[in-house]
Amino acid sequence: MALPELSLVVPVFNEEDNIQPLFSKIASAMEGLGRSWEVVFVDDGSRDQSLARLEALAGDDRRVVVVGLRRNYGQTAAMMAGFDHARASVIITLDADLQNDPADIGKLLDKLNEGYDVVSGWRKNRQDAFASRTLPSKIANSLISWATGVYLHDYGCTLKAYRRELTQHLRLYGEMHRFLPALLAQQGARVTEVPVNHHPRLHGTSKYGLGRTLKVLLDLMTVKFLGSYSTKPIYVFGGAGFISSFLGLSAASYMIYLKLVRGVSMILTPLPMLSAMLIILGVQFLGMGLLAELITRTYHESQQKRIYNVRRVVSQEVATG
Ligand code: UDP
Ligand code: MG
């Protein structure tokens, strides 16, 4: 069977009433594009009728692939499973709850054709509660943009398009799927965004609340660290170690000066405590940096990871990409 030109990847967790309407919307949107397609639904351990309905759909339509996970692993894992089973050279992710509009897929593809590698949807008119969803998301987006240097209005929108070669060797953990544009940009991908529609949820309930914000912040620290220093962690820890040791040594010198020149007893000042703490902290930081260096080497070398990514090679002998 010929490979489809587009693969849609849809994570599904307890979305039984959304499946049929979503598939109809996808089918009619894709008809307008005139490209061959498949849709990979990943059932993320749903406890309702989602899986049964998806499997019925796959029985009726050859363009439907259903990947059923053994339990609920979370949206990131479900999307990874979808990437692993998608066959086309262009991959489009969207939510199962009809909040994303399949009719926007054409807009994403136009941007890919302009030469971008990742196109992210931007829910300009977001239809979610303001205080608990839209506002925290606005703050998170500015923070992520600032920290990663990849300026997007809406990291949280699942509707995104990717070139396949970028999704192939991904390893994501936690709730990292929202950081994909930033992670891929760190590997040299060209990233952009387009405004897309957003609809209120009609069936089922959202799987997330405010608690997600904290996870996003912690993930952001990981992304920032991995992006900037994963090949040279000693630059971070070593820097902190030097500063801390320097302050500790200065405090110690001042303490000795006070004792010898001014005759002030050492134990009358907080300096002994301060200098000991800062010096110990500094040595710890340096040690942590060296350990991190070891771990980084194991990480890169055990997976034969390169510290660079090649877009293509051109010569009369070889041509790739
Ligand atoms: N989802 C999933 N596994 C989970 C949680 C969510 O596959 O553990 C799916 C869910 O079915 C939906 C998408 O991820 O298709 C986004 O979830 P939701 O709509 O609840 O998030 P929101 O739009 O409220 O941010
Ligand atoms: Mg949703």
XYZ file of C-alpha atoms and ligand atoms in Angstrom:
347
model
C 0.000 0.000 0.000
C 1.322 3.453 -0.899
C 2.351 5.679 1.964
C -0.081 8.492 2.781
C 1.113 12.078 2.319
C -0.204 13.245 5.694
C -0.464 11.519 9.060
C -2.783 12.981 11.672
C -1.936 12.003 15.243
C -4.722 12.263 17.827
C -4.277 11.387 21.532
C -7.516 10.121 23.052
C -8.368 9.757 26.714
C -12.029 9.289 27.634
C -13.448 11.078 24.606
C -16.192 8.627 23.561
C -18.695 11.239 22.395
C -16.127 13.186 20.404
C -14.780 10.410 18.215
C -17.449 10.134 15.555
C -17.931 13.888 15.048
C -14.157 14.416 15.030
C -13.619 11.809 12.363
C -16.357 13.307 10.160
C -14.774 16.746 10.494
C -11.338 15.353 9.675
C -12.641 13.469 6.657
C -14.419 16.486 5.199
C -11.473 18.809 5.866
C -9.058 16.398 4.215
C -11.284 16.006 1.184
C -10.781 19.696 0.461
C -6.990 19.312 0.525
C -6.813 16.545 -2.030
C -3.845 14.815 -0.376
C -3.772 11.182 0.738
C -3.891 10.822 4.505
C -4.186 8.538 7.504
C -5.226 9.272 11.053
C -3.480 7.563 13.967
C -5.692 7.589 17.048
C -3.796 6.701 20.205
C -6.104 5.485 22.934
C -4.346 6.440 26.141
C -5.972 3.827 28.388
C -9.503 5.312 28.210
C -11.985 3.971 30.739
C -15.067 4.703 28.619
C -16.150 3.446 25.201
C -13.443 5.384 23.305
C -11.348 2.384 22.342
C -14.334 0.323 21.176
C -15.568 3.228 19.051
C -12.130 3.821 17.581
C -11.757 0.169 16.701
C -15.156 0.174 15.016
C -13.998 3.183 12.997
C -10.796 1.385 11.989
C -12.914 -1.575 10.873
C -14.934 0.682 8.572
C -12.182 2.851 7.163
C -8.705 1.885 5.975
C -7.320 5.350 6.662
C -7.800 4.867 10.400
C -5.056 3.365 12.569
C -5.764 2.752 16.248
C -2.949 2.317 18.748
C -4.289 1.171 22.124
C -1.958 1.787 25.059
C -2.106 -0.605 27.997
C -2.887 2.091 30.531
C -3.126 5.850 30.839
C 0.389 7.207 30.260
C -0.442 10.869 29.673
C -0.713 13.031 26.597
C 3.021 13.238 25.885
C 3.434 9.465 25.796
C 0.298 9.105 23.675
C 1.654 11.587 21.146
C 5.005 9.800 21.039
C 3.209 6.523 20.344
C 1.379 8.298 17.534
C 4.650 9.620 16.062
C 6.102 6.117 16.155
C 3.157 4.699 14.206
C 2.652 7.537 11.745
C 3.991 6.778 8.262
C 3.688 9.995 6.270
C 6.425 12.571 5.722
C 4.281 15.279 7.311
C 2.749 14.764 10.735
C -0.090 16.830 12.186
C -1.166 16.561 15.799
C -4.548 17.617 17.115
C -6.755 17.122 20.169
C -9.613 14.645 20.153
C -12.069 16.971 21.872
C -13.050 19.061 18.796
C -11.419 22.150 20.299
C -8.994 22.190 17.368
C -10.464 22.596 13.903
C -9.256 20.154 11.202
C -10.192 22.835 8.651
C -7.041 24.735 9.736
C -4.707 21.955 8.576
C -4.397 23.531 5.122
C -2.984 26.723 6.686
C -0.339 24.731 8.540
C 0.656 22.897 5.365
C 1.028 26.178 3.455
C 3.596 27.301 6.026
C 5.484 24.006 5.800
C 5.637 24.542 2.047
C 7.243 27.919 2.639
C 10.178 25.996 4.100
C 9.396 25.785 7.809
C 9.951 22.510 9.686
C 7.465 23.044 12.522
C 4.240 25.060 12.333
C 2.404 25.708 15.569
C -1.238 26.716 15.875
C -2.063 29.878 17.817
C -5.503 29.898 19.455
C -6.037 33.615 19.014
C -9.601 33.439 20.361
C -9.212 30.838 23.013
C -12.477 29.366 24.288
C -11.469 28.274 27.784
C -12.062 29.689 31.268
C -9.953 32.847 31.693
C -8.642 32.643 35.261
C -7.862 28.943 35.403
C -6.718 28.328 31.815
C -6.161 31.298 29.520
C -4.317 33.563 31.981
C -1.852 30.961 33.341
C -1.256 29.901 29.773
C -0.453 33.484 28.686
C 2.083 33.821 31.484
C 3.582 30.418 30.721
C 3.902 31.248 27.034
C 5.790 34.481 27.690
C 8.056 32.686 30.123
C 8.776 29.827 27.728
C 9.400 32.247 24.856
C 11.764 34.308 26.953
C 13.635 31.324 28.371
C 14.005 29.410 25.125
C 14.294 32.297 22.661
C 11.600 30.685 20.495
C 8.793 33.242 20.484
C 5.362 31.623 20.137
C 2.062 32.932 21.466
C 0.641 29.530 22.210
C 2.834 26.593 23.098
C -0.160 24.730 24.517
C -2.079 24.372 21.253
C -1.876 20.739 20.162
C -2.659 21.569 16.531
C 0.829 21.591 15.023
C 2.538 20.275 11.909
C 5.973 18.669 11.791
C 8.274 17.242 9.187
C 8.688 13.587 9.900
C 12.472 13.534 10.209
C 12.165 15.758 13.284
C 9.737 13.537 15.147
C 11.676 10.358 14.484
C 14.400 10.419 17.103
C 12.554 12.286 19.795
C 12.691 11.209 23.395
C 10.154 13.068 25.511
C 9.432 12.725 29.213
C 6.868 14.186 31.607
C 4.594 16.758 29.984
C 7.161 17.816 27.432
C 5.005 17.715 24.297
C 4.166 21.392 24.623
C 7.862 22.252 24.388
C 8.347 20.447 21.088
C 8.783 23.642 19.016
C 11.455 24.894 21.436
C 13.193 21.511 21.669
C 13.200 21.118 17.912
C 14.405 24.696 17.395
C 17.319 23.845 19.682
C 18.142 21.147 17.151
C 18.033 23.676 14.343
C 14.430 23.351 13.116
C 12.752 26.407 11.540
C 9.671 27.150 13.630
C 6.706 29.437 13.007
C 3.059 29.858 14.008
C -0.305 30.583 12.374
C -3.577 31.701 14.016
C -6.121 28.872 14.191
C -9.703 28.444 15.354
C -10.589 27.214 18.796
C -13.928 25.894 19.969
C -15.338 25.286 23.433
C -15.409 21.694 24.606
C -18.889 20.226 23.979
C -18.503 16.640 25.199
C -16.419 15.207 28.013
C -14.242 17.193 30.398
C -10.752 18.669 30.308
C -8.101 16.385 31.761
C -6.098 19.203 33.303
C -6.438 21.923 35.937
C -4.222 24.534 37.533
C -1.808 21.866 38.788
C -0.357 21.644 35.313
C 1.222 25.104 35.647
C 3.757 23.880 38.185
C 4.740 20.952 35.985
C 5.167 23.302 33.054
C 7.523 25.491 35.098
C 9.647 22.517 36.150
C 9.733 21.176 32.598
C 10.790 24.615 31.419
C 13.851 24.492 33.667
C 14.786 21.139 32.168
C 14.316 22.400 28.627
C 16.397 25.497 29.297
C 19.158 23.490 30.918
C 19.213 20.773 28.260
C 19.130 23.346 25.494
C 21.879 25.559 26.786
C 24.196 23.313 28.715
C 23.509 19.649 28.125
C 26.885 19.196 26.475
C 28.722 21.404 29.002
C 27.042 21.197 32.441
C 30.254 22.174 34.226
C 29.819 25.692 32.837
C 26.665 26.096 34.940
C 27.685 24.285 38.094
C 31.315 25.345 37.848
C 30.309 28.997 37.514
C 28.127 28.814 40.610
C 30.900 26.886 42.395
C 33.519 29.511 41.676
C 31.292 32.385 42.765
C 30.338 30.640 45.975
C 33.942 29.641 46.798
C 35.173 33.147 46.019
C 32.617 34.719 48.374
C 33.481 32.140 51.047
C 37.208 32.837 50.767
C 36.583 36.590 50.872
C 34.538 36.192 54.050
C 37.305 34.062 55.568
C 39.996 36.634 54.663
C 37.956 39.453 56.169
C 37.494 37.415 59.332
C 41.258 36.827 59.631
C 41.922 40.501 58.945
C 39.501 41.514 61.715
C 41.163 39.109 64.116
C 44.788 40.007 63.353
C 44.549 43.751 62.718
C 41.543 44.852 64.733
C 41.683 42.190 67.405
C 37.995 41.219 66.932
C 37.313 37.663 68.061
C 36.229 35.375 65.227
C 33.253 33.989 67.070
C 31.744 37.436 67.615
C 30.894 37.694 63.892
C 28.794 35.478 61.637
C 31.811 35.171 59.347
C 33.065 31.672 60.340
C 29.655 30.193 59.623
C 29.246 32.141 56.398
C 32.648 31.349 54.966
C 32.431 27.653 55.855
C 29.002 27.413 54.252
C 29.980 29.212 51.057
C 33.186 27.238 50.595
C 31.471 23.888 51.178
C 28.694 24.929 48.789
C 31.243 25.945 46.181
C 33.070 22.616 46.369
C 29.731 20.805 46.156
C 28.774 22.752 43.048
C 32.064 21.908 41.379
C 31.640 18.232 42.277
C 28.104 18.250 40.918
C 29.360 19.806 37.695
C 31.962 17.099 37.247
C 29.391 14.381 37.930
C 27.038 15.996 35.430
C 29.859 15.982 32.869
C 30.264 12.238 33.357
C 26.521 11.670 33.023
C 26.350 13.803 29.881
C 29.079 11.799 28.239
C 27.316 8.548 29.106
C 24.068 9.993 27.781
C 25.483 11.100 24.455
C 27.801 8.197 23.866
C 25.445 5.394 24.902
C 22.958 6.625 22.315
C 25.590 7.599 19.784
C 24.130 11.067 19.891
C 25.964 13.781 18.018
C 26.470 17.199 19.523
C 25.315 18.678 16.199
C 22.528 18.115 13.646
C 23.035 18.199 9.896
C 20.289 19.619 7.697
C 21.881 18.279 4.493
C 25.207 17.527 2.854
C 25.916 18.587 -0.715
C 28.835 17.367 -2.790
C 29.284 15.566 -6.078
C 29.922 12.345 -4.201
C 27.078 12.345 -1.647
C 23.731 14.055 -1.524
C 21.405 13.606 1.427
C 18.509 15.491 2.920
N -5.223 13.240 26.651
C -4.549 12.023 26.620
N -4.066 11.500 27.786
C -4.204 12.140 28.977
C -4.849 13.409 28.994
C -5.347 13.926 27.817
O -4.393 11.420 25.556
O -3.759 11.622 30.005
C -5.756 13.798 25.396
C -7.209 14.222 25.445
O -8.074 13.143 25.144
C -7.278 15.304 24.387
C -5.902 15.948 24.490
O -5.061 14.999 25.127
O -7.414 14.764 23.089
C -5.924 17.251 25.269
O -6.582 17.081 26.513
P -7.636 18.147 27.090
O -8.579 18.553 26.013
O -8.205 17.583 28.328
O -6.663 19.363 27.448
P -7.029 20.917 27.310
O -7.486 21.163 25.892
O -8.120 21.163 28.297
O -5.730 21.603 27.624
Mg -9.063 20.353 25.031
